[in-house]
Amino acid sequence: MAEAESAAVAAVEPLWSWAVDAWQWGRRNLDDPVGPLLAEHVLLSYASVLIGLALAVPLGVLCVRFRAVYAPILGGVNALYAIPSLALFFLLLPYTAFSPWTAVIPLAVYTLAILVPNVVDGLDQVPHHVRQAAVAMGFGPLRRLLRVELPVAVPVIIAGLRVASVATISMVSVASLVGLGGLGGLILTYGFARDFAAPVVVGIALSVALAFATDGLLVLAQRALTPWAR
């Protein structure tokens, strides 16, 4: 038993040491580089998801109104999703240089593969009698969409938004290979490049924390937008 306890302590001790070193390094370097890189990660992630959502909603509505275009649109966004992100980053460099758009455009495009089907599924789940009631009340197509169909579809849309947000937060780090990437810079530039574990641990921990925080905010947003579902 004593040998087992000693072995367990010996196995845990390096992990504890890494955690302590990471905490101390992160606290000492919060102003620079941890804070600015975290802010950049949030900016790139949220901008990509919001732009993707702004594109996915009209595309989803178009697919519901005209079913013939659904298969080509879905095939197109899936084909774009299959392109490696690093390749898109380098393809955009001659046009966007090292601006945030180099990361935001590919990441926003990738969210479409998740968000467009969710928008379509959400609108498809609006009961027919609800639409008919809106028509009977004199709602036009646009007013019916904004006041009835999209609110009913919110739970399904936000479910896709949660998946897209977490995926985007994890993919932003790849952009550090072209000089962007937020917390990916901690992992590559300050961690692997210097053979130093503390920045790697800090970068991974903050990425995971950001993903959990974003998912929690989306859950709260869904509760606020759908009070009838409580």
Coordinates of C-alpha atoms in Angstrom, one line a residue:
M1 CA 0.0 0.0 0.0
A2 CA 2.8 2.4 0.9
E3 CA 4.5 1.7 -2.4
A4 CA 1.2 2.4 -4.3
E5 CA 0.8 5.7 -2.4
S6 CA 4.4 6.7 -3.2
A7 CA 3.9 5.9 -6.9
A8 CA 0.7 8.0 -6.9
V9 CA 2.5 10.9 -5.3
A10 CA 5.4 10.6 -7.7
A11 CA 3.0 10.6 -10.7
V12 CA 1.0 13.6 -9.4
E13 CA 3.9 15.7 -8.3
P14 CA 5.1 16.8 -11.8
L15 CA 1.5 17.7 -12.8
W16 CA 1.2 19.8 -9.6
S17 CA 4.5 21.5 -10.3
W18 CA 3.4 22.3 -13.9
A19 CA 0.1 23.8 -12.6
V20 CA 1.9 25.9 -10.0
D21 CA 4.5 27.2 -12.5
A22 CA 1.8 28.0 -15.0
W23 CA -0.3 29.9 -12.4
Q24 CA 2.7 31.9 -11.4
W25 CA 3.9 32.6 -14.9
G26 CA 0.4 33.6 -16.0
R27 CA -0.1 36.0 -13.1
R28 CA 3.3 37.6 -13.7
N29 CA 2.6 38.0 -17.4
L30 CA -1.1 38.9 -17.3
D31 CA -0.5 42.4 -18.7
D32 CA 1.7 41.2 -21.5
P33 CA 1.4 38.8 -23.3
V34 CA -1.5 36.8 -21.6
G35 CA -4.1 39.6 -21.5
P36 CA -3.7 41.0 -25.1
L37 CA -3.6 37.5 -26.6
L38 CA -6.7 36.5 -24.7
A39 CA -8.5 39.6 -25.9
E40 CA -7.3 38.8 -29.5
H41 CA -8.6 35.2 -29.1
V42 CA -12.0 36.5 -28.0
L43 CA -12.2 39.0 -30.8
L44 CA -11.3 36.5 -33.5
S45 CA -13.7 33.8 -32.1
Y46 CA -16.7 36.0 -31.5
A47 CA -16.3 38.0 -34.8
S48 CA -16.1 34.8 -36.8
V49 CA -19.2 33.2 -35.1
L50 CA -21.3 36.4 -35.4
I51 CA -20.4 36.9 -39.1
G52 CA -21.1 33.2 -39.7
L53 CA -24.5 33.6 -38.0
A54 CA -25.3 36.7 -40.0
L55 CA -24.7 34.7 -43.2
A56 CA -26.3 31.5 -42.0
V57 CA -29.7 32.9 -41.1
P58 CA -30.5 34.4 -44.6
L59 CA -29.0 31.3 -46.3
G60 CA -31.2 29.0 -44.0
V61 CA -34.3 31.1 -44.8
L62 CA -33.5 30.9 -48.5
C63 CA -33.2 27.1 -48.2
V64 CA -36.5 26.8 -46.4
R65 CA -38.3 29.0 -48.9
F66 CA -36.7 27.4 -52.0
R67 CA -35.9 23.7 -51.3
A68 CA -34.1 23.3 -54.6
V69 CA -31.2 25.4 -53.4
Y70 CA -30.7 23.6 -50.1
A71 CA -28.6 20.7 -51.5
P72 CA -26.3 23.0 -53.5
I73 CA -25.8 25.4 -50.6
L74 CA -25.2 22.6 -48.1
G75 CA -22.8 20.9 -50.5
G76 CA -20.9 24.2 -51.0
V77 CA -20.4 25.0 -47.3
N78 CA -19.4 21.4 -46.6
A79 CA -16.9 21.5 -49.4
L80 CA -15.4 24.7 -47.9
Y81 CA -15.4 23.1 -44.5
A82 CA -13.2 20.3 -45.9
I83 CA -10.5 22.7 -46.9
P84 CA -7.7 22.8 -44.2
S85 CA -7.8 26.0 -42.3
L86 CA -4.1 26.6 -42.6
A87 CA -4.4 26.5 -46.4
L88 CA -7.1 29.1 -46.4
F89 CA -5.1 31.3 -44.1
F90 CA -2.1 31.3 -46.4
L91 CA -4.4 31.7 -49.5
L92 CA -5.8 34.9 -48.0
L93 CA -2.5 36.4 -46.9
P94 CA -1.8 38.2 -50.2
Y95 CA -5.2 39.9 -50.0
T96 CA -5.7 40.5 -46.3
A97 CA -2.0 40.6 -45.1
F98 CA -1.7 40.0 -41.4
S99 CA -5.0 41.6 -40.5
P100 CA -7.6 39.9 -38.3
W101 CA -9.6 39.1 -41.5
T102 CA -7.0 36.5 -42.5
A103 CA -8.4 34.4 -39.6
V104 CA -12.0 35.7 -39.4
I105 CA -13.0 34.9 -43.0
P106 CA -12.0 31.2 -43.0
L107 CA -13.4 30.6 -39.5
A108 CA -16.7 32.3 -40.4
V109 CA -17.0 30.2 -43.5
Y110 CA -16.4 27.0 -41.4
T111 CA -19.3 27.9 -39.0
L112 CA -21.7 27.8 -42.0
A113 CA -21.4 24.0 -42.2
I114 CA -22.9 23.8 -38.7
L115 CA -25.2 26.8 -38.6
V116 CA -27.0 26.6 -42.0
P117 CA -28.4 23.1 -41.3
N118 CA -29.4 24.2 -37.8
V119 CA -31.3 27.2 -39.1
V120 CA -33.1 25.1 -41.7
D121 CA -34.0 22.4 -39.0
G122 CA -35.1 25.1 -36.6
L123 CA -37.4 26.7 -39.2
D124 CA -38.7 23.3 -40.3
Q125 CA -39.8 22.6 -36.7
V126 CA -42.1 25.6 -36.5
P127 CA -45.6 24.0 -36.4
H128 CA -47.8 24.6 -39.5
H129 CA -50.7 25.8 -37.4
V130 CA -48.5 28.5 -35.9
R131 CA -47.7 29.8 -39.3
Q132 CA -51.3 29.6 -40.3
A133 CA -52.3 31.6 -37.2
A134 CA -49.8 34.3 -38.0
V135 CA -51.1 34.5 -41.5
A136 CA -54.7 34.8 -40.1
M137 CA -53.5 37.6 -37.9
G138 CA -52.3 39.5 -41.0
F139 CA -48.6 38.9 -40.6
G140 CA -46.7 39.3 -43.9
P141 CA -43.8 37.0 -44.8
L142 CA -41.1 39.2 -43.2
R143 CA -43.0 40.0 -40.1
R144 CA -44.0 36.3 -39.7
L145 CA -40.3 35.3 -40.0
L146 CA -39.1 37.8 -37.5
R147 CA -41.9 37.6 -35.0
V148 CA -42.9 34.0 -35.2
E149 CA -40.7 31.6 -37.0
L150 CA -37.2 32.7 -35.9
P151 CA -38.2 33.0 -32.2
V152 CA -39.6 29.4 -32.3
A153 CA -36.5 28.2 -34.0
V154 CA -34.1 29.8 -31.5
P155 CA -33.4 26.7 -29.4
V156 CA -32.3 24.7 -32.4
I157 CA -30.3 27.6 -33.8
I158 CA -28.5 28.3 -30.5
A159 CA -27.7 24.5 -30.2
G160 CA -25.8 24.8 -33.5
L161 CA -24.3 28.1 -32.3
R162 CA -22.9 26.5 -29.2
V163 CA -21.2 23.8 -31.3
A164 CA -19.9 26.3 -33.8
S165 CA -18.6 28.6 -31.0
V166 CA -16.6 25.9 -29.2
A167 CA -15.2 24.6 -32.5
T168 CA -14.2 28.1 -33.5
I169 CA -12.5 28.9 -30.2
S170 CA -10.4 25.8 -30.6
M171 CA -9.5 26.5 -34.2
V172 CA -8.4 30.1 -33.7
S173 CA -5.2 28.8 -32.2
V174 CA -4.2 27.5 -35.6
A175 CA -4.0 31.0 -36.9
S176 CA -1.0 31.6 -34.8
L177 CA 1.0 30.0 -37.5
V178 CA 0.4 33.1 -39.7
G179 CA 1.0 35.6 -36.9
L180 CA -2.6 35.6 -35.4
G181 CA -4.3 33.1 -33.2
G182 CA -4.6 34.7 -29.8
L183 CA -3.8 32.1 -27.1
G184 CA -2.2 29.9 -29.8
G185 CA 0.7 32.4 -29.6
L186 CA 1.2 31.4 -26.0
I187 CA 1.3 27.8 -26.9
L188 CA 3.6 28.1 -30.0
T189 CA 5.7 31.3 -29.6
Y190 CA 6.1 31.3 -25.8
G191 CA 5.8 27.6 -25.2
F192 CA 7.0 25.2 -27.8
A193 CA 9.5 27.6 -29.4
R194 CA 11.2 28.1 -26.0
D195 CA 10.6 24.6 -24.7
F196 CA 8.8 26.1 -21.7
A197 CA 5.7 24.3 -20.4
A198 CA 4.0 27.1 -18.4
P199 CA 2.7 29.1 -21.4
V200 CA 1.4 26.0 -23.0
V201 CA -0.6 25.1 -19.9
V202 CA -1.9 28.7 -19.6
G203 CA -2.9 28.8 -23.2
I204 CA -4.7 25.5 -23.1
A205 CA -6.4 26.3 -19.8
L206 CA -7.6 29.7 -20.9
S207 CA -8.9 28.3 -24.2
V208 CA -10.9 25.7 -22.3
A209 CA -12.2 28.3 -19.9
L210 CA -13.2 30.6 -22.7
A211 CA -15.1 27.7 -24.4
F212 CA -17.0 26.9 -21.2
A213 CA -17.8 30.6 -20.5
T214 CA -19.1 31.1 -24.1
D215 CA -21.2 28.0 -23.9
G216 CA -22.7 29.3 -20.6
L217 CA -23.5 32.7 -22.1
L218 CA -25.3 31.1 -25.0
V219 CA -27.4 29.0 -22.6
L220 CA -28.3 32.1 -20.7
A221 CA -29.1 33.9 -24.0
Q222 CA -31.4 31.0 -25.0
R223 CA -33.2 31.2 -21.6
A224 CA -33.7 35.0 -22.1
L225 CA -34.9 34.6 -25.7
T226 CA -37.3 31.7 -25.0
P227 CA -39.1 32.5 -21.7
W228 CA -42.0 30.3 -22.7
A229 CA -39.7 27.2 -22.6
R230 CA -38.8 27.5 -18.9

